[in-house]
Tab-separated table of C-alpha atoms in Angstrom:
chain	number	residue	atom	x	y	z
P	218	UNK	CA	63.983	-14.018	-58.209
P	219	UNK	CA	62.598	-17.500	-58.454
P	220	UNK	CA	59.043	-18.009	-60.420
P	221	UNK	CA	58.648	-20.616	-57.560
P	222	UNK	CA	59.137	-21.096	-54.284
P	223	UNK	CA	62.020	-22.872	-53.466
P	224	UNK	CA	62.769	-24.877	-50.918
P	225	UNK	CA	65.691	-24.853	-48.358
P	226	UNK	CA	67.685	-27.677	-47.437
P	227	UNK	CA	67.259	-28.911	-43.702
P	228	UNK	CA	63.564	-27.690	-43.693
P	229	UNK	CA	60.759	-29.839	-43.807
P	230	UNK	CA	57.506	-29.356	-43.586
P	231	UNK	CA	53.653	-30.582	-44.152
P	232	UNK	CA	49.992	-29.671	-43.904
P	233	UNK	CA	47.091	-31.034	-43.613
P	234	UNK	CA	43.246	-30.533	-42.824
P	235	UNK	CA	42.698	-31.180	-39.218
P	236	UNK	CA	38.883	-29.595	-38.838
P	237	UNK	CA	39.966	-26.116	-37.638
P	238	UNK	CA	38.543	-24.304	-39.947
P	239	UNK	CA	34.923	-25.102	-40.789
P	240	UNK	CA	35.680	-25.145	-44.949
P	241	UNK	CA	37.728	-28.573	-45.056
P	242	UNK	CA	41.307	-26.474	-46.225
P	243	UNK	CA	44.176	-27.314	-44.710
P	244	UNK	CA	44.769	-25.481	-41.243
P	245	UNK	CA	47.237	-26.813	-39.130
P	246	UNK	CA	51.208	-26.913	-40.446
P	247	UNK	CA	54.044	-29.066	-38.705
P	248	UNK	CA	57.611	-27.540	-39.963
P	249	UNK	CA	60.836	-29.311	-38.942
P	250	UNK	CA	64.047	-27.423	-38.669
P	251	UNK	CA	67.618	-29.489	-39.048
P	252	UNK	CA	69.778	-29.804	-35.768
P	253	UNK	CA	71.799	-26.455	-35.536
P	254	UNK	CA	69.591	-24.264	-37.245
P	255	UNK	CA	69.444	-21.439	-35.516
P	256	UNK	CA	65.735	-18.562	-35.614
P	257	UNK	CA	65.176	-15.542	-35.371
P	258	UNK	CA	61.735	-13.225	-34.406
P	259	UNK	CA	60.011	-10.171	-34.847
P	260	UNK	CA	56.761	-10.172	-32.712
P	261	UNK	CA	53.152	-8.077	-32.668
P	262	UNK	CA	53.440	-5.047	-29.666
P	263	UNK	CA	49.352	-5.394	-29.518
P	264	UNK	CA	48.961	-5.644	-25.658
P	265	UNK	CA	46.605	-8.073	-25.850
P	266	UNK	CA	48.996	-10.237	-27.480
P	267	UNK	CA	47.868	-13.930	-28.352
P	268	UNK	CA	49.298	-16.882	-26.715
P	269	UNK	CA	51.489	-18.505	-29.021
P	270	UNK	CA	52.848	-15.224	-29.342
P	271	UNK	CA	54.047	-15.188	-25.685
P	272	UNK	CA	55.226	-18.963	-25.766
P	273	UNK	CA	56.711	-18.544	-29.108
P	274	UNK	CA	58.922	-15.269	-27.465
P	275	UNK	CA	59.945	-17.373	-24.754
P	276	UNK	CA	60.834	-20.812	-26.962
P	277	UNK	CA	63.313	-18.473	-29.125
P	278	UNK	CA	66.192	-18.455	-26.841
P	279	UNK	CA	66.095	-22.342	-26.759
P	280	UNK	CA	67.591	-23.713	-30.085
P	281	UNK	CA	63.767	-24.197	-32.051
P	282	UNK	CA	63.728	-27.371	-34.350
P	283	UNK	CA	60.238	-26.771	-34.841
P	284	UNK	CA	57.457	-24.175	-35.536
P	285	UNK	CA	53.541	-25.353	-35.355
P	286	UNK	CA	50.809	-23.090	-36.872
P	287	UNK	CA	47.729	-23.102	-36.951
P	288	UNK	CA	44.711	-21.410	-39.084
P	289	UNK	CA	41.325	-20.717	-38.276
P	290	UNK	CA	41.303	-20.212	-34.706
P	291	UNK	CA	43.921	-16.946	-32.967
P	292	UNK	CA	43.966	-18.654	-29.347
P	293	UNK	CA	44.224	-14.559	-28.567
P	294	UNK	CA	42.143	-12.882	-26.053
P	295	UNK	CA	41.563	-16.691	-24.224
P	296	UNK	CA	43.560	-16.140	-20.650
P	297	UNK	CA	45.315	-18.720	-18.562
P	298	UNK	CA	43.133	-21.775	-20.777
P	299	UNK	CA	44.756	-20.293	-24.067
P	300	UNK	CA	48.399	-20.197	-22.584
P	301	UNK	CA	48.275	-23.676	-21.600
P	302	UNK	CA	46.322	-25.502	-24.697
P	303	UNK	CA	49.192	-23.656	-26.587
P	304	UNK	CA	52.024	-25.301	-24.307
P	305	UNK	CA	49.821	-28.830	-24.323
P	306	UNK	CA	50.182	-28.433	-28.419
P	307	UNK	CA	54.029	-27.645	-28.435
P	308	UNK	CA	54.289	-30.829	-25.881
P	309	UNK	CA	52.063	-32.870	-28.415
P	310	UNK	CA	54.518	-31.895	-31.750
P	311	UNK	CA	58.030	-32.372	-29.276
P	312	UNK	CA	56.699	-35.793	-28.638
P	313	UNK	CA	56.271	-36.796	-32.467
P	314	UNK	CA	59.367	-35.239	-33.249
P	315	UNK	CA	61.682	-36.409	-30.195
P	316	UNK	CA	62.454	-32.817	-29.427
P	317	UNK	CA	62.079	-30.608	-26.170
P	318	UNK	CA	58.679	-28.667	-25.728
P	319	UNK	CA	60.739	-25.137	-25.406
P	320	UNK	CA	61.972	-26.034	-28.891
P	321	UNK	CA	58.890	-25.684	-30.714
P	322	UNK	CA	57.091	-22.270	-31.751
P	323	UNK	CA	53.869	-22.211	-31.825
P	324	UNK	CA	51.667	-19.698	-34.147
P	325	UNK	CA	48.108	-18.524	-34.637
P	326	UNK	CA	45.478	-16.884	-37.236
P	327	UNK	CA	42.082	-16.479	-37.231
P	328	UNK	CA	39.189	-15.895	-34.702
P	329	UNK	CA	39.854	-13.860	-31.555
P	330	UNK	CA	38.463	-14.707	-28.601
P	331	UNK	CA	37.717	-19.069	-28.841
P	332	UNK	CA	39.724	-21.374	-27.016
P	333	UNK	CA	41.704	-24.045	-29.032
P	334	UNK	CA	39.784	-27.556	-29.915
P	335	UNK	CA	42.607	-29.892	-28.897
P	336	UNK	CA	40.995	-32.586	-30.119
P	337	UNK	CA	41.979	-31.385	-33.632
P	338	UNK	CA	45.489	-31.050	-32.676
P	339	UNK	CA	45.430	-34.535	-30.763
P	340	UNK	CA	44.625	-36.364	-34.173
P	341	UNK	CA	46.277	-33.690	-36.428
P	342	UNK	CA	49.466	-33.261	-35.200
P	343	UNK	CA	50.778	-37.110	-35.706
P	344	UNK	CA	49.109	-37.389	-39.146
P	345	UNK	CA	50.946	-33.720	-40.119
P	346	UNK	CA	54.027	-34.987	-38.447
P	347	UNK	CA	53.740	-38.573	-40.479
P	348	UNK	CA	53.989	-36.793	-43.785
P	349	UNK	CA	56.220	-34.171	-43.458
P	350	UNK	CA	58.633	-33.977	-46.216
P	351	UNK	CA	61.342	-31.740	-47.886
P	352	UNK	CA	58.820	-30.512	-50.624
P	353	UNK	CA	55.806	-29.364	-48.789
P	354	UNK	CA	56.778	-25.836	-48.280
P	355	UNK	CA	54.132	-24.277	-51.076
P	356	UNK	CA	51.332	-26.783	-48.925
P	357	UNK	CA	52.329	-24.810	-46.056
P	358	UNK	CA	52.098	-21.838	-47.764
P	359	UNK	CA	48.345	-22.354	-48.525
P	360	UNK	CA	47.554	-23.813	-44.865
P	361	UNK	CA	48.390	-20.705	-43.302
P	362	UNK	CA	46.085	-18.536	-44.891
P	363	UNK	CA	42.503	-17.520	-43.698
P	364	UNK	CA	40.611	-14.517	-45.594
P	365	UNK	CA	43.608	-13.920	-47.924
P	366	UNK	CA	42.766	-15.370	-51.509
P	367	UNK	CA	46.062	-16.372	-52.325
P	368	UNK	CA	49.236	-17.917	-51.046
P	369	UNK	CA	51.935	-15.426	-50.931
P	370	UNK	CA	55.575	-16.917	-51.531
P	371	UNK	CA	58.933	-15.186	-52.803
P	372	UNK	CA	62.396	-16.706	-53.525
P	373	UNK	CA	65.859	-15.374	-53.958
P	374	UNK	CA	69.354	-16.571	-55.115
P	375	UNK	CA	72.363	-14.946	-55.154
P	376	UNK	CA	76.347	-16.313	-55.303
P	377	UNK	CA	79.083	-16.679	-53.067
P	378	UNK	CA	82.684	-17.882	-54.219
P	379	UNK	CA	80.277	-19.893	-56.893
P	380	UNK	CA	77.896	-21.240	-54.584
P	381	UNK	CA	74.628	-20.522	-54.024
P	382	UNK	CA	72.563	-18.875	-51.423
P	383	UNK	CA	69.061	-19.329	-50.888
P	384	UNK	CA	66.155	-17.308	-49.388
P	385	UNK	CA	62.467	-18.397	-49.532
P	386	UNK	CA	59.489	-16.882	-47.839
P	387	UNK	CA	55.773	-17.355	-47.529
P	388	UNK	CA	53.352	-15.204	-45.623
P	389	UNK	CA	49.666	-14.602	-44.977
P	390	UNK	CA	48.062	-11.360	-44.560
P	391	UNK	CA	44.686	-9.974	-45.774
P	392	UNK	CA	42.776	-7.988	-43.153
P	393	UNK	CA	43.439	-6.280	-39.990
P	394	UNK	CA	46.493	-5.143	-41.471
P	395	UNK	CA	48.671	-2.446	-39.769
P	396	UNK	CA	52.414	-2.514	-38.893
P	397	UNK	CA	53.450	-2.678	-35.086
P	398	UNK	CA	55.830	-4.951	-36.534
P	399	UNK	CA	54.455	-6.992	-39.049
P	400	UNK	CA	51.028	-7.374	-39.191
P	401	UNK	CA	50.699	-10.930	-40.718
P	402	UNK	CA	52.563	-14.259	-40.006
P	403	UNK	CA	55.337	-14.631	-42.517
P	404	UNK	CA	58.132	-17.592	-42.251
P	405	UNK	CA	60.904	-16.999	-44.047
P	406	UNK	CA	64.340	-19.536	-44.067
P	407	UNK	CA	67.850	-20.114	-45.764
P	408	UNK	CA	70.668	-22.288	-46.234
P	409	UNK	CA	73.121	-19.278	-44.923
P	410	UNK	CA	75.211	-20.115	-41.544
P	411	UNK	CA	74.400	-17.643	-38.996
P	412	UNK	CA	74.629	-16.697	-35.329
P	413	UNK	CA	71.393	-15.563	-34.060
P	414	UNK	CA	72.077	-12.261	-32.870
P	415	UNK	CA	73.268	-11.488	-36.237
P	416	UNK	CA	70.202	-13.153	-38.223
P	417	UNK	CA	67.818	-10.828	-35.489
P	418	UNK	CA	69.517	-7.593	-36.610
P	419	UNK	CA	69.030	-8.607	-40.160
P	420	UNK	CA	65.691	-9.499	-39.964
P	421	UNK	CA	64.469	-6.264	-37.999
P	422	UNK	CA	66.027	-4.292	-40.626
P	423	UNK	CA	63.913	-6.021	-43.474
P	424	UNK	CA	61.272	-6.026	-41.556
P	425	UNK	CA	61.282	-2.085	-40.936
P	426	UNK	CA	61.377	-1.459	-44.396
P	427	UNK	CA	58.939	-3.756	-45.733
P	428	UNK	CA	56.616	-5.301	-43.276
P	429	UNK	CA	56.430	-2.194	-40.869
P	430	UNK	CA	55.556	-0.331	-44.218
P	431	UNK	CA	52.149	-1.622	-44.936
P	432	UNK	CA	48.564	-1.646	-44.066
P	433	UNK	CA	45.025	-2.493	-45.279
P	434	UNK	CA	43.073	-1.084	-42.439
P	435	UNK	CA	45.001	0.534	-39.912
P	436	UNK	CA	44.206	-2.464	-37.214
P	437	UNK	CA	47.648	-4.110	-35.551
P	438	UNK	CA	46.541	-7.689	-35.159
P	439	UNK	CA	47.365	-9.924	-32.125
P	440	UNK	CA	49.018	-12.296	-33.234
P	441	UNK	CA	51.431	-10.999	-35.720
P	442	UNK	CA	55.313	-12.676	-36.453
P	443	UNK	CA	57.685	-13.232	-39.002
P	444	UNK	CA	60.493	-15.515	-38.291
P	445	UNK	CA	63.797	-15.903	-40.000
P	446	UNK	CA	65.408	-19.908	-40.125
P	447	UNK	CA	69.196	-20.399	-41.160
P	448	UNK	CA	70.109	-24.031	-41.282
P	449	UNK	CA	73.885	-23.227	-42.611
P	450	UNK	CA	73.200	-26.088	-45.406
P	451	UNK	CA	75.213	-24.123	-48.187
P	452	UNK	CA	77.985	-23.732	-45.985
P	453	UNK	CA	78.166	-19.960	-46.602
P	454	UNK	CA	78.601	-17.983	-43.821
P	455	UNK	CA	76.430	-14.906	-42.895
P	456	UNK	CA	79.429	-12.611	-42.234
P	457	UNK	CA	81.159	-13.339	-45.570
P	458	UNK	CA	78.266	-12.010	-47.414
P	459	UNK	CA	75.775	-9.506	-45.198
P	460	UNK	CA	76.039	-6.985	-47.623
P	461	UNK	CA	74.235	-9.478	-50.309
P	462	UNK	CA	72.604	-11.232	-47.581
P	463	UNK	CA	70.718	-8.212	-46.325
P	464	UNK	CA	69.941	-6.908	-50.028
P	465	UNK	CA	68.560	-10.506	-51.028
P	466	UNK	CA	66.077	-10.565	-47.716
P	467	UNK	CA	65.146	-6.966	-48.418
P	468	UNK	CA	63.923	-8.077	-51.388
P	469	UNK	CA	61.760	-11.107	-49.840
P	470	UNK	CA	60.019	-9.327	-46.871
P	471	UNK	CA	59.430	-6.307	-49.475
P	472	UNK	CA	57.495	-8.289	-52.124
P	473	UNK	CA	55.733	-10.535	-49.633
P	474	UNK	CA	54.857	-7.561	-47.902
P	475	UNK	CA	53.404	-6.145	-51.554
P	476	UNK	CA	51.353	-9.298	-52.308
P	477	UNK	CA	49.459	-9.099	-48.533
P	478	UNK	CA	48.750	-5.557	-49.890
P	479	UNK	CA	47.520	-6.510	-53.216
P	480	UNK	CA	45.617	-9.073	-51.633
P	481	UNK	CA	43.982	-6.725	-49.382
P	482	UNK	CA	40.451	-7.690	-48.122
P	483	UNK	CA	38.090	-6.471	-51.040
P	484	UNK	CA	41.193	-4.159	-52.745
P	485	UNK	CA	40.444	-3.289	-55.776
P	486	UNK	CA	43.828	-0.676	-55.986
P	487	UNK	CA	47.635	-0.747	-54.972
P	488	UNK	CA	48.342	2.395	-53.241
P	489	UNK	CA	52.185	3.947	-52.535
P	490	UNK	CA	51.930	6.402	-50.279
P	491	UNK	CA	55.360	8.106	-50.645
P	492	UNK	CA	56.125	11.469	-48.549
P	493	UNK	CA	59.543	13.585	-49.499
P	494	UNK	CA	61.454	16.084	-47.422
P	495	UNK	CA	60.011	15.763	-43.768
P	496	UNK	CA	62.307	17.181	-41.201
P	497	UNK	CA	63.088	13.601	-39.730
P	498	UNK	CA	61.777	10.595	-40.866
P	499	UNK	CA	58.967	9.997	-38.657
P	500	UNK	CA	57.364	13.195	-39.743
P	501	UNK	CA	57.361	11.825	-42.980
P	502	UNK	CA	56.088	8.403	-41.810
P	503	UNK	CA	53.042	10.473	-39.667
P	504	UNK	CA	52.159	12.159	-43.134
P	505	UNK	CA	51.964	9.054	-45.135
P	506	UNK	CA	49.998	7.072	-42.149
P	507	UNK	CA	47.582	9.668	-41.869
P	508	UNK	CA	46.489	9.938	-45.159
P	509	UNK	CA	46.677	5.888	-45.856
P	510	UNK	CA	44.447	5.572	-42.852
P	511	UNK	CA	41.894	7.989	-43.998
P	512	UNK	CA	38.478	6.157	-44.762
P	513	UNK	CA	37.289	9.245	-47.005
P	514	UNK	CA	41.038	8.786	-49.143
P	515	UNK	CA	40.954	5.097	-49.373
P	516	UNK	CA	37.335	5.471	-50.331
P	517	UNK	CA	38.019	7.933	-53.065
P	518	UNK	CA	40.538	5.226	-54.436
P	519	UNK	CA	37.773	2.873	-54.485
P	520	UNK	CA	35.535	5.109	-56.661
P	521	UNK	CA	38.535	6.486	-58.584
P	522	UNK	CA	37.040	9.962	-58.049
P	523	UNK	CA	39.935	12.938	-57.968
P	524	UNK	CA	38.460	14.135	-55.111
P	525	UNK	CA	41.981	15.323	-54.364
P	526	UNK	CA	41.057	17.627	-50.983
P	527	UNK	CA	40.469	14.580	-49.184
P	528	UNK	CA	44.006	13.971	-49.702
P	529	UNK	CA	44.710	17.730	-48.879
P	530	UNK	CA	42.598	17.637	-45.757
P	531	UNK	CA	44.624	14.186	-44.523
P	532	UNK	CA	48.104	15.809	-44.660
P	533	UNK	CA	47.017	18.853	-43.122
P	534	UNK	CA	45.945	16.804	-39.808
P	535	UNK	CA	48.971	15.251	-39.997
P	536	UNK	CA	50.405	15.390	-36.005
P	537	UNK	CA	53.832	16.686	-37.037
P	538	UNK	CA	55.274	19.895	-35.030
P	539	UNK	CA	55.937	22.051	-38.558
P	540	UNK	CA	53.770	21.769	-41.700
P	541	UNK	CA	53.998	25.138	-43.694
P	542	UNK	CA	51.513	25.074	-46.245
P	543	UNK	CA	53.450	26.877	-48.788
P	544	UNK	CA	55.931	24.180	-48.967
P	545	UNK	CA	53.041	20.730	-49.822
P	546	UNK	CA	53.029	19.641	-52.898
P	547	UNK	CA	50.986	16.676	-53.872
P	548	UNK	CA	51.145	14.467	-57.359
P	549	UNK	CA	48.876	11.680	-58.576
P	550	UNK	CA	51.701	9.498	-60.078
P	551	UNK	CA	53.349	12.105	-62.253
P	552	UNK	CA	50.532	14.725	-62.096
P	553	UNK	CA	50.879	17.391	-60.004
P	554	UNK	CA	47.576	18.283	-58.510
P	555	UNK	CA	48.552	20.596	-55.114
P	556	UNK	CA	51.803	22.819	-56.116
P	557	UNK	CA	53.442	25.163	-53.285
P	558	UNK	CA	50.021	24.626	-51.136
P	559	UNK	CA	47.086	25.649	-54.019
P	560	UNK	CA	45.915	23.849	-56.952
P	561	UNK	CA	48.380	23.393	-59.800
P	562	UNK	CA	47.870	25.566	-62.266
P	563	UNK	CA	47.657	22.484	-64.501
P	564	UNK	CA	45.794	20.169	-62.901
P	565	UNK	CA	42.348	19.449	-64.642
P	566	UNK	CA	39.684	17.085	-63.302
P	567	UNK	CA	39.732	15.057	-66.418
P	568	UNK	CA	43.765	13.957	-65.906
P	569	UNK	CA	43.225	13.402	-62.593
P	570	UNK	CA	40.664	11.133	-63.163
P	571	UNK	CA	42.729	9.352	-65.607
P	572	UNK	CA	45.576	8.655	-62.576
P	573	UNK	CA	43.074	7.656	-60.155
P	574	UNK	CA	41.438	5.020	-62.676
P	575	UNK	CA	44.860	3.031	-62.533
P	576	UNK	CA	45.016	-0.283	-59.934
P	577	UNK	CA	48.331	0.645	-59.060
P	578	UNK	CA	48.641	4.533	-58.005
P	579	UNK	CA	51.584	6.205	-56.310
P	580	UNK	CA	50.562	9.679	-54.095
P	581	UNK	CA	53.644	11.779	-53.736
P	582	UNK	CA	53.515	14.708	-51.185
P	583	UNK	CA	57.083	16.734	-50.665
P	584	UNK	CA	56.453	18.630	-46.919
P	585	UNK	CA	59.878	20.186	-47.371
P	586	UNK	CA	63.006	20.107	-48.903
P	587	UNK	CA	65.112	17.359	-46.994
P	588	UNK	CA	66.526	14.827	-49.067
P	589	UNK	CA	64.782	12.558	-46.466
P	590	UNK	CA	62.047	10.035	-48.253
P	591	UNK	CA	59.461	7.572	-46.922
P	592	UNK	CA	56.782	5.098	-48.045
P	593	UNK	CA	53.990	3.208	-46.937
P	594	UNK	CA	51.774	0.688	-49.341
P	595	UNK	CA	48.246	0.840	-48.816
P	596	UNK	CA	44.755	-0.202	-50.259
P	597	UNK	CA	41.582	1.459	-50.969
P	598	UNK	CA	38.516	0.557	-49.278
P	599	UNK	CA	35.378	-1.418	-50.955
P	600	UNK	CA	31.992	-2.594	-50.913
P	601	UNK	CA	33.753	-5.926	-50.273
P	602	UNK	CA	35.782	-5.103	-47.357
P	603	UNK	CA	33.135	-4.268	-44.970
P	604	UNK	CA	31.011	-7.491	-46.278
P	605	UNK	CA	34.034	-9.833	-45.817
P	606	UNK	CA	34.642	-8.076	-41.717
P	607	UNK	CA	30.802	-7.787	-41.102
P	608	UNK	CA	30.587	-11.520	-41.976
P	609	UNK	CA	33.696	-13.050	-41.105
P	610	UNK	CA	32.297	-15.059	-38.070
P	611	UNK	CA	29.456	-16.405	-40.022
């Protein structure tokens, strides 16, 4: 792990304040991919996905040497005018970059629902595309964001025959957070050489165990990617070191996926949710959804009260075919508050109210006795979260 983002050779990258947003950050990105770099995607299933979701899908296929995003403004929910103010954009960067329009993504955050100002991309795009540079990466990584507080970045290095391999990531994710996917932008490259059927298969597997692990709210957004860059730079091929090259990726996707958590709208509390011996593993996955999603759990967390029936009631809604309640156990961290389906014998309200005062708090609940495991991160609800959504068009 790298205490700083590091950045890949053949990317490069710039941002800049075009007038997006209405708060004078930066907001629209320009990102420049060397020739024979090859992409791969993970997309939002939301129906109503946005625009430069659907353009974005079909530029994939076509070699990208580009990916535009923008902040402040979704272009979701906006019809035939969104579709083609998206295209007009990806025209506008191909010209400054003397590329073809099919070879640029595009990408979107913010408001749902209000067409694109091209104006703002008319005058921003040639002044992003004037100052992009091999070093702008963290600039990037701050122009992307909208509610989130902080920029969310992760590095890793790992060897090859002495040389090195590189993998750096940035994200942005706050609110409306719920996998179908990965609920959050996140752009992740690296200097490996790789064919891109073979970077897609190891990007879907990160993403399943990191991205498609999270959420804040329960709410799959519509506009939701993560894309995975190789421009070959190190000379290191992809099939002469998946093994490490999947492990070091894991490790990315995981611990962006952890800070969009952390940085939760209004979160006062990191939340595991982490369910043990489920007859398959989306049995355990329904458990630990269900009880992540419940307002009445996450508000609990808020209040740290060990009002552990809430968590109780949550599991025992659960829409899996077999739940016998003589086989639930439930621990707060390493207390054991629920033991063969009735209160632990001991379990006092005082040490449970110690566990539930810690920010970071790790709910174990074993349905059965499978060796088969599962867990999803999570946040408690505040004051703050329903402030920051009640007001976020104002």
């Amino acid at each position: 792990m790298s205490q700083s983002l590091l950045n890949i050779a053949g990317v490069s990258s710039a941002s800049i304040n075009a007038g997006i947003k209405n708060n004078d950050a930066l907001d629209l990105s320009v990102i420049s991919l060397t020739l024979g770099t090859t992409t791969a995607g993970v997309f939002t299933q939301n129906v109503f996905c946005a625009a430069p979701v659907v353009v974005a899908k079909n530029h994939l296929q076509q070699s990208p040497l580009a990916l535009l995003i923008n902040s402040g403004n979704a272009n979701a929910g906006t019809g035939a005018q969104g579709m083609e103010n998206t295209v007009k954009t990806c025209a506008m960067l191909a010209s400054e970059l003397n590329i073809k329009l099919e070879q640029v993504l595009p990408f979107s955050t913010g408001v749902i629902g209000q067409q694109l100002d091209l104006s703002k991309f008319e005058l921003g795009i040639p002044q992003a595309a004037s100052e992009i540079s091999p070093n702008n990466i963290t600039q990037v990584a701050k122009g992307i964001l909208t509610t989130d507080l902080v920029e969310k970045t992760y590095s890793q290095v790992f060897q090859v025959n002495g040389i090195a391999v590189t993998i750096s990531g940035i994200a942005k994710g706050s609110g409306m957070i719920r996998p179908d996917m990965a609920t959050m932008l996140s752009f992740i490259f690296t200097d490996v050489q790789a064919e891109q059927s073979q970077l897609q298969e190891t990007l879907t597997k990160a993403t399943n165990q990191s991205f498609n692990r999270i959420t804040v709210d329960g709410d799959t957004s519509t506009n939701d990617a993560c894309t995975l860059s190789a421009t070959g730079a190190s000379g290191v091929n992809l099939v002469d070191c998946k093994d490490e090259f999947q492990s070091a990726l894991n490790e990315v996707t995981k611990s962006l996926a952890h800070q969009i958590i952390k940085d939760g709208e209004g979160a006062t509390k990191f939340v595991e949710i982490r369910v043990k011996g489920g007859s398959s593993h989306e049995d355990c996955l329904e458990v630990a959804y269900t009880v992540a999603h419940s307002p009445l759990v996450k508000t609990a967390l808020f209040a740290s009260d060990a009002n552990w029936g809430r968590i109780l009631a949550a599991v025992g809604r659960a829409n899996i075919k077999q739940l016998n309640i003589e086989d639930i156990n439930i621990y707060l961290n390493q207390l054991s508050i629920v033991k063969l389906g009735e209160p632990s014998p001991t379990y006092t309200e005082a040490l449970g109210s110690v566990e539930m005062q810690k920010t970071d708090i790790v709910i174990t609940i074993e349905i059965g006795n499978s060796n088969l495991q599962e867990s999803v991160w999570t946040t408690d609800f505040s004051y703050d979260y329903v402030k920051i959504n009640a007001e976020y068009r104002t």
